[in-house]
XYZ file of C-alpha atoms in Angstrom:
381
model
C 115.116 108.126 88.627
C 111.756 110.030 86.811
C 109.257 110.517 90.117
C 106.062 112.019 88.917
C 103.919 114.069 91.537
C 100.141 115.420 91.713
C 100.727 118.406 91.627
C 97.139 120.367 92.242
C 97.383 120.812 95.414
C 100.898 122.632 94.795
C 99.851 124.837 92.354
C 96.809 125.741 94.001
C 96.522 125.217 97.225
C 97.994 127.715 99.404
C 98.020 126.369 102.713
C 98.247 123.210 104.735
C 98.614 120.305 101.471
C 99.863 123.101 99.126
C 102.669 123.464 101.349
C 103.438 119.957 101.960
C 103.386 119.650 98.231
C 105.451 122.208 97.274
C 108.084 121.568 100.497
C 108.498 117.830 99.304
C 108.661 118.627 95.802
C 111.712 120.805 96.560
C 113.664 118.756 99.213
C 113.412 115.831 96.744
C 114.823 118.040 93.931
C 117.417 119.230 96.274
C 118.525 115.646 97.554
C 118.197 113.806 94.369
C 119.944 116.332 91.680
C 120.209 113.964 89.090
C 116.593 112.870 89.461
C 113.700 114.057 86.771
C 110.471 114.880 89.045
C 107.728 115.477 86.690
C 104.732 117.447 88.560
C 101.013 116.522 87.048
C 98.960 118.938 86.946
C 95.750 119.938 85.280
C 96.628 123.754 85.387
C 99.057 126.155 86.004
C 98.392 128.949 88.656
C 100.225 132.346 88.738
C 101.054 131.218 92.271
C 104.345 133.222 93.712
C 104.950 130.350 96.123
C 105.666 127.740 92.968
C 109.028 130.277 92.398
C 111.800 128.031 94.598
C 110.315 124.705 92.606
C 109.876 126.430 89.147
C 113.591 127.521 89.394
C 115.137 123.946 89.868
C 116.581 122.599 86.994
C 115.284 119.100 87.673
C 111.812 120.364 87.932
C 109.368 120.442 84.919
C 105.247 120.759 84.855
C 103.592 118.762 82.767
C 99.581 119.443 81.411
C 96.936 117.772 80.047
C 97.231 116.915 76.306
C 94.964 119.558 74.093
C 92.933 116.069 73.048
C 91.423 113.704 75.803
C 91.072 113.720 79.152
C 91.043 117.872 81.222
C 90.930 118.640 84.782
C 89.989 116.409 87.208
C 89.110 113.001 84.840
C 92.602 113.937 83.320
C 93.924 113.765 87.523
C 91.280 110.398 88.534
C 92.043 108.908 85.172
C 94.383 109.818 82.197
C 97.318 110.924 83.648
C 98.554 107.405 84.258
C 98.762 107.460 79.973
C 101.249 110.438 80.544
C 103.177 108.476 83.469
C 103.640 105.480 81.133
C 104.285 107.837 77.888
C 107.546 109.430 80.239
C 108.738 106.450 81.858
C 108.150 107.513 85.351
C 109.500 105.210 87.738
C 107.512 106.104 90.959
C 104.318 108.124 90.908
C 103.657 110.206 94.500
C 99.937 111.152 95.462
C 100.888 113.855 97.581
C 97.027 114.913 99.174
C 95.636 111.649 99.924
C 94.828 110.789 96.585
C 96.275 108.023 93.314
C 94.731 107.798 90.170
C 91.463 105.411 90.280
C 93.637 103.540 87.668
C 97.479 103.346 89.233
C 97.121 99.531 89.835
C 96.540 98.756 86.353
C 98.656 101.132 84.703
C 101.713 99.523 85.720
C 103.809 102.039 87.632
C 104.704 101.782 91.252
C 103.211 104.402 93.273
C 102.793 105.948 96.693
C 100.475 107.798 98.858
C 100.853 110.531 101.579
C 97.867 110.346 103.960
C 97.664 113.743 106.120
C 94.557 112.633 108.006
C 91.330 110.774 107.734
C 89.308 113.402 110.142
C 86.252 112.798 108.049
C 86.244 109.431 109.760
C 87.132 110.591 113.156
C 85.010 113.692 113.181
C 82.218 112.930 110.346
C 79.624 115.821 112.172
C 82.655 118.567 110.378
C 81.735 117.487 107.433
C 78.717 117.226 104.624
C 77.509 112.951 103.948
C 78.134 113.377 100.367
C 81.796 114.535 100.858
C 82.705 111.753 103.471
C 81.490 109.245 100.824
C 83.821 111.093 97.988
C 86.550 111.225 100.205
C 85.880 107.271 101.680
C 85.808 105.859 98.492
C 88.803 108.035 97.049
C 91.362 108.425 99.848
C 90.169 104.122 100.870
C 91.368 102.974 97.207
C 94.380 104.795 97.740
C 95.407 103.170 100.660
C 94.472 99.956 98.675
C 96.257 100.275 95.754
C 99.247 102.451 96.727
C 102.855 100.386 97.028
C 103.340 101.935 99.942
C 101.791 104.593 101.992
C 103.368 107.464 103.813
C 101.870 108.899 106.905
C 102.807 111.967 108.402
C 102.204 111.166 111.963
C 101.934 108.124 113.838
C 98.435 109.230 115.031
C 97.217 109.157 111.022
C 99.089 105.750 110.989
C 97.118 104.185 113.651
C 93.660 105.631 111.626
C 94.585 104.273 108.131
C 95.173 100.756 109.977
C 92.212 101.208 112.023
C 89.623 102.562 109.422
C 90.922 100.876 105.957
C 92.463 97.621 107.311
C 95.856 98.075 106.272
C 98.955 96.371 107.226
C 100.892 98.949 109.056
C 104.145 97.504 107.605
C 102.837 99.038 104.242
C 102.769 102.784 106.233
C 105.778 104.268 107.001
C 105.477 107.839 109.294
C 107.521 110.355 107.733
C 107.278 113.732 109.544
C 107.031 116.765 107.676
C 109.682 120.226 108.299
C 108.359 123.551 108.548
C 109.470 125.889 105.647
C 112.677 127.156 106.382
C 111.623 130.451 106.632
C 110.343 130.205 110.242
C 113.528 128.841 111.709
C 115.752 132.791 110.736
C 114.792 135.426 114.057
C 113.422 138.629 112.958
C 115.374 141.456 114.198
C 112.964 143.577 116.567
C 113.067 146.356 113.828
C 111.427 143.833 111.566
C 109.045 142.854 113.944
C 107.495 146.606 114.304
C 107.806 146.862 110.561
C 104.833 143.811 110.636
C 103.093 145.538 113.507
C 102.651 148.454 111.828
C 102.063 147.114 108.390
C 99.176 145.347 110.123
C 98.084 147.117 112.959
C 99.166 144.067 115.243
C 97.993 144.999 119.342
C 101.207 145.156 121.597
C 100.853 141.793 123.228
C 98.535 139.341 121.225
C 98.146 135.301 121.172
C 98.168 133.933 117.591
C 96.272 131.381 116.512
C 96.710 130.103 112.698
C 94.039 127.853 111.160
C 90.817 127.812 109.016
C 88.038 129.077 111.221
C 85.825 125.789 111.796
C 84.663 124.033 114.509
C 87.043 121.441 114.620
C 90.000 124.110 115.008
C 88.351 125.039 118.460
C 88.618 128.964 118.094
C 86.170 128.868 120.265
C 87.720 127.524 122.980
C 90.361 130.544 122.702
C 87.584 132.941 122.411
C 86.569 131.995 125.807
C 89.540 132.049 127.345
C 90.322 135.146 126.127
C 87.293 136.682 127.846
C 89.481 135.910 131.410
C 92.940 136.665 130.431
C 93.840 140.188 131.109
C 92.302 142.865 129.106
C 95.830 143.665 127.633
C 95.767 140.767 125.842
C 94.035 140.254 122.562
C 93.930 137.402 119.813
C 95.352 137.082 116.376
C 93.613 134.931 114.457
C 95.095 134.150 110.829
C 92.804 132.024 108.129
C 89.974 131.867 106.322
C 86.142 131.351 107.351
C 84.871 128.356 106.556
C 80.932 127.647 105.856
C 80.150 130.554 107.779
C 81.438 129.227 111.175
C 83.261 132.520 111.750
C 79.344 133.942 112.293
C 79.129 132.187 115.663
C 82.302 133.163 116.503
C 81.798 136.884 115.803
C 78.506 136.297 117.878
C 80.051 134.286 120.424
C 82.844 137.211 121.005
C 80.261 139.858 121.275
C 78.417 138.205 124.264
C 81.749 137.915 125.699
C 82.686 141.558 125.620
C 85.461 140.265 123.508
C 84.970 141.620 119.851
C 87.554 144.614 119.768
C 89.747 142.265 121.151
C 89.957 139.773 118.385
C 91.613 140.520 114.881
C 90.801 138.786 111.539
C 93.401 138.273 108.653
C 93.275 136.221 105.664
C 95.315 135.754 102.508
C 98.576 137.031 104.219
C 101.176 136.490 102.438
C 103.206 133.643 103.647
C 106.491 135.310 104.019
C 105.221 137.290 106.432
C 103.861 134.678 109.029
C 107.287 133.660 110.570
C 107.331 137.010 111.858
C 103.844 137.348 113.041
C 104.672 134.264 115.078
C 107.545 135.431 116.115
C 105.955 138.666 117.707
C 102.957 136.770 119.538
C 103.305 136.503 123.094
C 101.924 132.764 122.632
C 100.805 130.548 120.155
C 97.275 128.774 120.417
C 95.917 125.753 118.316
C 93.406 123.978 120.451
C 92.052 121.571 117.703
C 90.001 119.261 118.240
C 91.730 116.619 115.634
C 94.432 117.065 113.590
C 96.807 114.602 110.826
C 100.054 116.308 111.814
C 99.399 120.194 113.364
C 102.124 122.106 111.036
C 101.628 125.283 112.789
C 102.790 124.207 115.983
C 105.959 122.921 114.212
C 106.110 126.733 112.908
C 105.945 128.201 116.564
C 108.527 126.060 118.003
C 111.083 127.173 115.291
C 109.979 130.635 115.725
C 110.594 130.184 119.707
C 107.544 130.992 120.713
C 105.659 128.975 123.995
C 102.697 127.198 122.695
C 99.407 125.931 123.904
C 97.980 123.016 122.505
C 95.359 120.089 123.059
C 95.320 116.710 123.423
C 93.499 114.240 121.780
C 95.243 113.822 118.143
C 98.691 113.962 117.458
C 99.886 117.315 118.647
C 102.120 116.050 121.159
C 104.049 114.610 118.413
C 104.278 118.077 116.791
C 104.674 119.894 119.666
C 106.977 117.531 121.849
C 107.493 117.731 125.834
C 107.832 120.981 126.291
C 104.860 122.192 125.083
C 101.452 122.756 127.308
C 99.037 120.607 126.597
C 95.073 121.052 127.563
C 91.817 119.433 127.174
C 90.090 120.904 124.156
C 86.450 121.276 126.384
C 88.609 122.990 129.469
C 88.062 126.968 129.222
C 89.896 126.986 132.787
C 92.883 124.565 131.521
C 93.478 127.404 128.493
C 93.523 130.141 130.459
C 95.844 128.545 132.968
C 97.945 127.817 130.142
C 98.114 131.334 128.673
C 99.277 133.203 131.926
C 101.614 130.638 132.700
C 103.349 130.805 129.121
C 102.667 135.006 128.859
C 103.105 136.111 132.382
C 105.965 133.293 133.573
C 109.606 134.192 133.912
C 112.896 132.669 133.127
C 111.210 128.976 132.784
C 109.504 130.684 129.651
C 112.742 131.141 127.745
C 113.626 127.339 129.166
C 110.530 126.149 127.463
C 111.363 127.720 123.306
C 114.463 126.663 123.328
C 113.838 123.472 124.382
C 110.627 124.016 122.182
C 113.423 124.638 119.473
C 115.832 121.804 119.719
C 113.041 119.286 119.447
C 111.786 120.814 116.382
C 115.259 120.155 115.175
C 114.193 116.654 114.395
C 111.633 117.742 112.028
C 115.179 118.655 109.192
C 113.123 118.761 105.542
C 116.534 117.160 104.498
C 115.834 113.499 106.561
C 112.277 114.487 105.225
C 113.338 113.772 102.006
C 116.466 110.944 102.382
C 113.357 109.112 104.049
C 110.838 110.169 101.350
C 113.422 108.394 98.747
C 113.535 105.533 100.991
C 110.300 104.358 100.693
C 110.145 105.273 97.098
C 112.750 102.614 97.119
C 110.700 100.357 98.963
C 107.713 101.090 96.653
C 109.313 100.019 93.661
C 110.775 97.043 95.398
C 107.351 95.723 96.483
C 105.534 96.410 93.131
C 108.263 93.942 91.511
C 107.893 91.577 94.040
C 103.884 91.623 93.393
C 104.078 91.806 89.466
């Protein structure tokens, strides 16, 4: 089988969709060895983290012609003359987006839909962007074969907001890169500390710094935990919002306590997980919540809030609070930092669920519904 991929958000993209991109471009080259997966994009990036899928031999990028269509109105529009020209069997939107054109150019396609938080939480976001990404991410719903959600929370808001039938979605979880799931020794744990000046007991939170992500909640928590304890926080500012924050932190008395990192390099995060005392992500919405994932295979006890779909992410044994409650979070973070034996109880239970999460059944299931797709496009010709 030839599957064709957007590949954008791999190539450049290095976070949340990049990752998804690039993990599900490699489990499908890895379960399907005698496939041909053809990845679409409009550039290529110097990007270290395209190594594991540029070294497949089943892999192979494929650009824009010299004459025609570039960049993005060669993505919206004249790649589907590329998918017919090289007899691509199924083409995969992997970011929420198809060609404008799929439905007309003949080839069955599908569409994984991470979240529709522009819907859900429209205040996060500028008018002229939640039209863009209405009209764009809505006619990919429409005219995908079949849609893949990555949590049954986003299924329930594609039905809700874009009318589809939900026997056209199928939830397909996403893995964690397999990184996170090997223990550091303790020796390179220190090696991290020092390399980054990490404080001796710290809670981590990973996330672009935004409202929605709630860093504020953990600000204010922090300002009644005990002094000993600061915060981690890993991402990138976002419209400014890190400005209140930083404002927010010095009325609190907080500010030394609080440490800023961005553009780590992602081999180093399993182990900055894996030295926090706890893991935060209080979001306010979320399509999936891929970090929890991450501190569950790196055994670490996280706090995180209801509302979204984090409890699918997170499981049982994870602490759940209200993403208004200061008290709830700070309740939370002794119990988890400060608790005994129960503690270990909770990460490796914390572990074993996140066993279900295998990026191989990501991608047996990812096949499946290719499958499917290609089924139901012949049955609709």
């Amino acid at each position: 089988m030839t599957i064709g991929f957007d590949g954008k958000r791999a190539v450049s993209n290095m976070t949340g969709l990049g990752n998804y991109s690039r993990l599900v471009i490699e489990r499908i080259a890895l379960a399907d060895p005698l496939g041909k997966l053809l990845v679409y994009t409009p550039k290529l990036k110097d990007n270290p983290r395209l190594e594991s899928i540029s070294s497949l031999h089943n892999v192979e990028f494929r650009l824009p012609a010299s004459q025609g269509f570039q960049g993005s109105l060669w993505r919206t529009f004249g790649v589907t003359n590329n998918l017919r020209a090289d007899k691509v069997d199924i083409f995969h939107g992997l970011s929420n987006e198809l060609p404008l054109n799929i439905r007309k150019s003949g080839v069955p396609s599908v569409v994984t839909m991470h979240d529709v938080i522009y819907r859900t939480m429209p205040e996060c976001y500028k008018p002229f962007d939640r039209k863009i990404y209405d009209f764009k991410y809505g006619r990919a719903c429409r005219n995908a074969d079949r849609i893949i959600a990555v949590s049954e929370c986003t299924k329930r808001d594609v039905e809700r907001f874009y009318g589809i039938d939900p026997d056209k979605i199928d939830v397909i979880y996403q893995g964690c890169d397999e990184s996170f799931r090997r223990m550091r020794s303790p020796e390179e744990l220190e090696e991290v500390r020092r390399r980054y000046g990490l404080p001796k007991k710290y809670i981590l939170q990973v996330g672009t710094i935004e409202k929605r992500k709630n860093l504020e909640l953990t600000v204010r928590a922090l300002s009644a935990l005990n002094p000993q304890i600061e915060l981690v926080v890993v991402g990138r500012d976002h419209h400014g919002y890190k400005k209140y924050i930083d404002s927010l932190a010095q009325e609190l008395g907080v500010s030394s306590r609080i440490h800023y990192y961005s553009g780590l390099p992602f081999a180093d995060l399993p182990a900055l997980n894996q030295a926090a005392e706890a893991i935060a992500y209080p979001s306010r919405y979320e399509g999936f919540g891929i970090p929890v994932l991450e501190a569950l295979e790196s055994m670490r006890p996280v706090v995180a809030a209801t509302g979204s779909c984090l409890e699918e992410a997170g499981g049982p044994d994870t602490l759940y609070v209200d993403p208004d409650s200061v008290s709830d979070l700070v309740s939370a973070f002794n119990a988890v930092i400060f608790g005994g034996r129960e503690i270990e109880d909770m990460t490796r239970a914390g572990k074993a669920y996140a066993a279900r999460f295998d990026t191989g059944n990501m991608a047996t299931r990812i096949l499946d519904t290719y499958a499917r797709a290609i089924e139901d496009h012949s049955a609709n010709l």
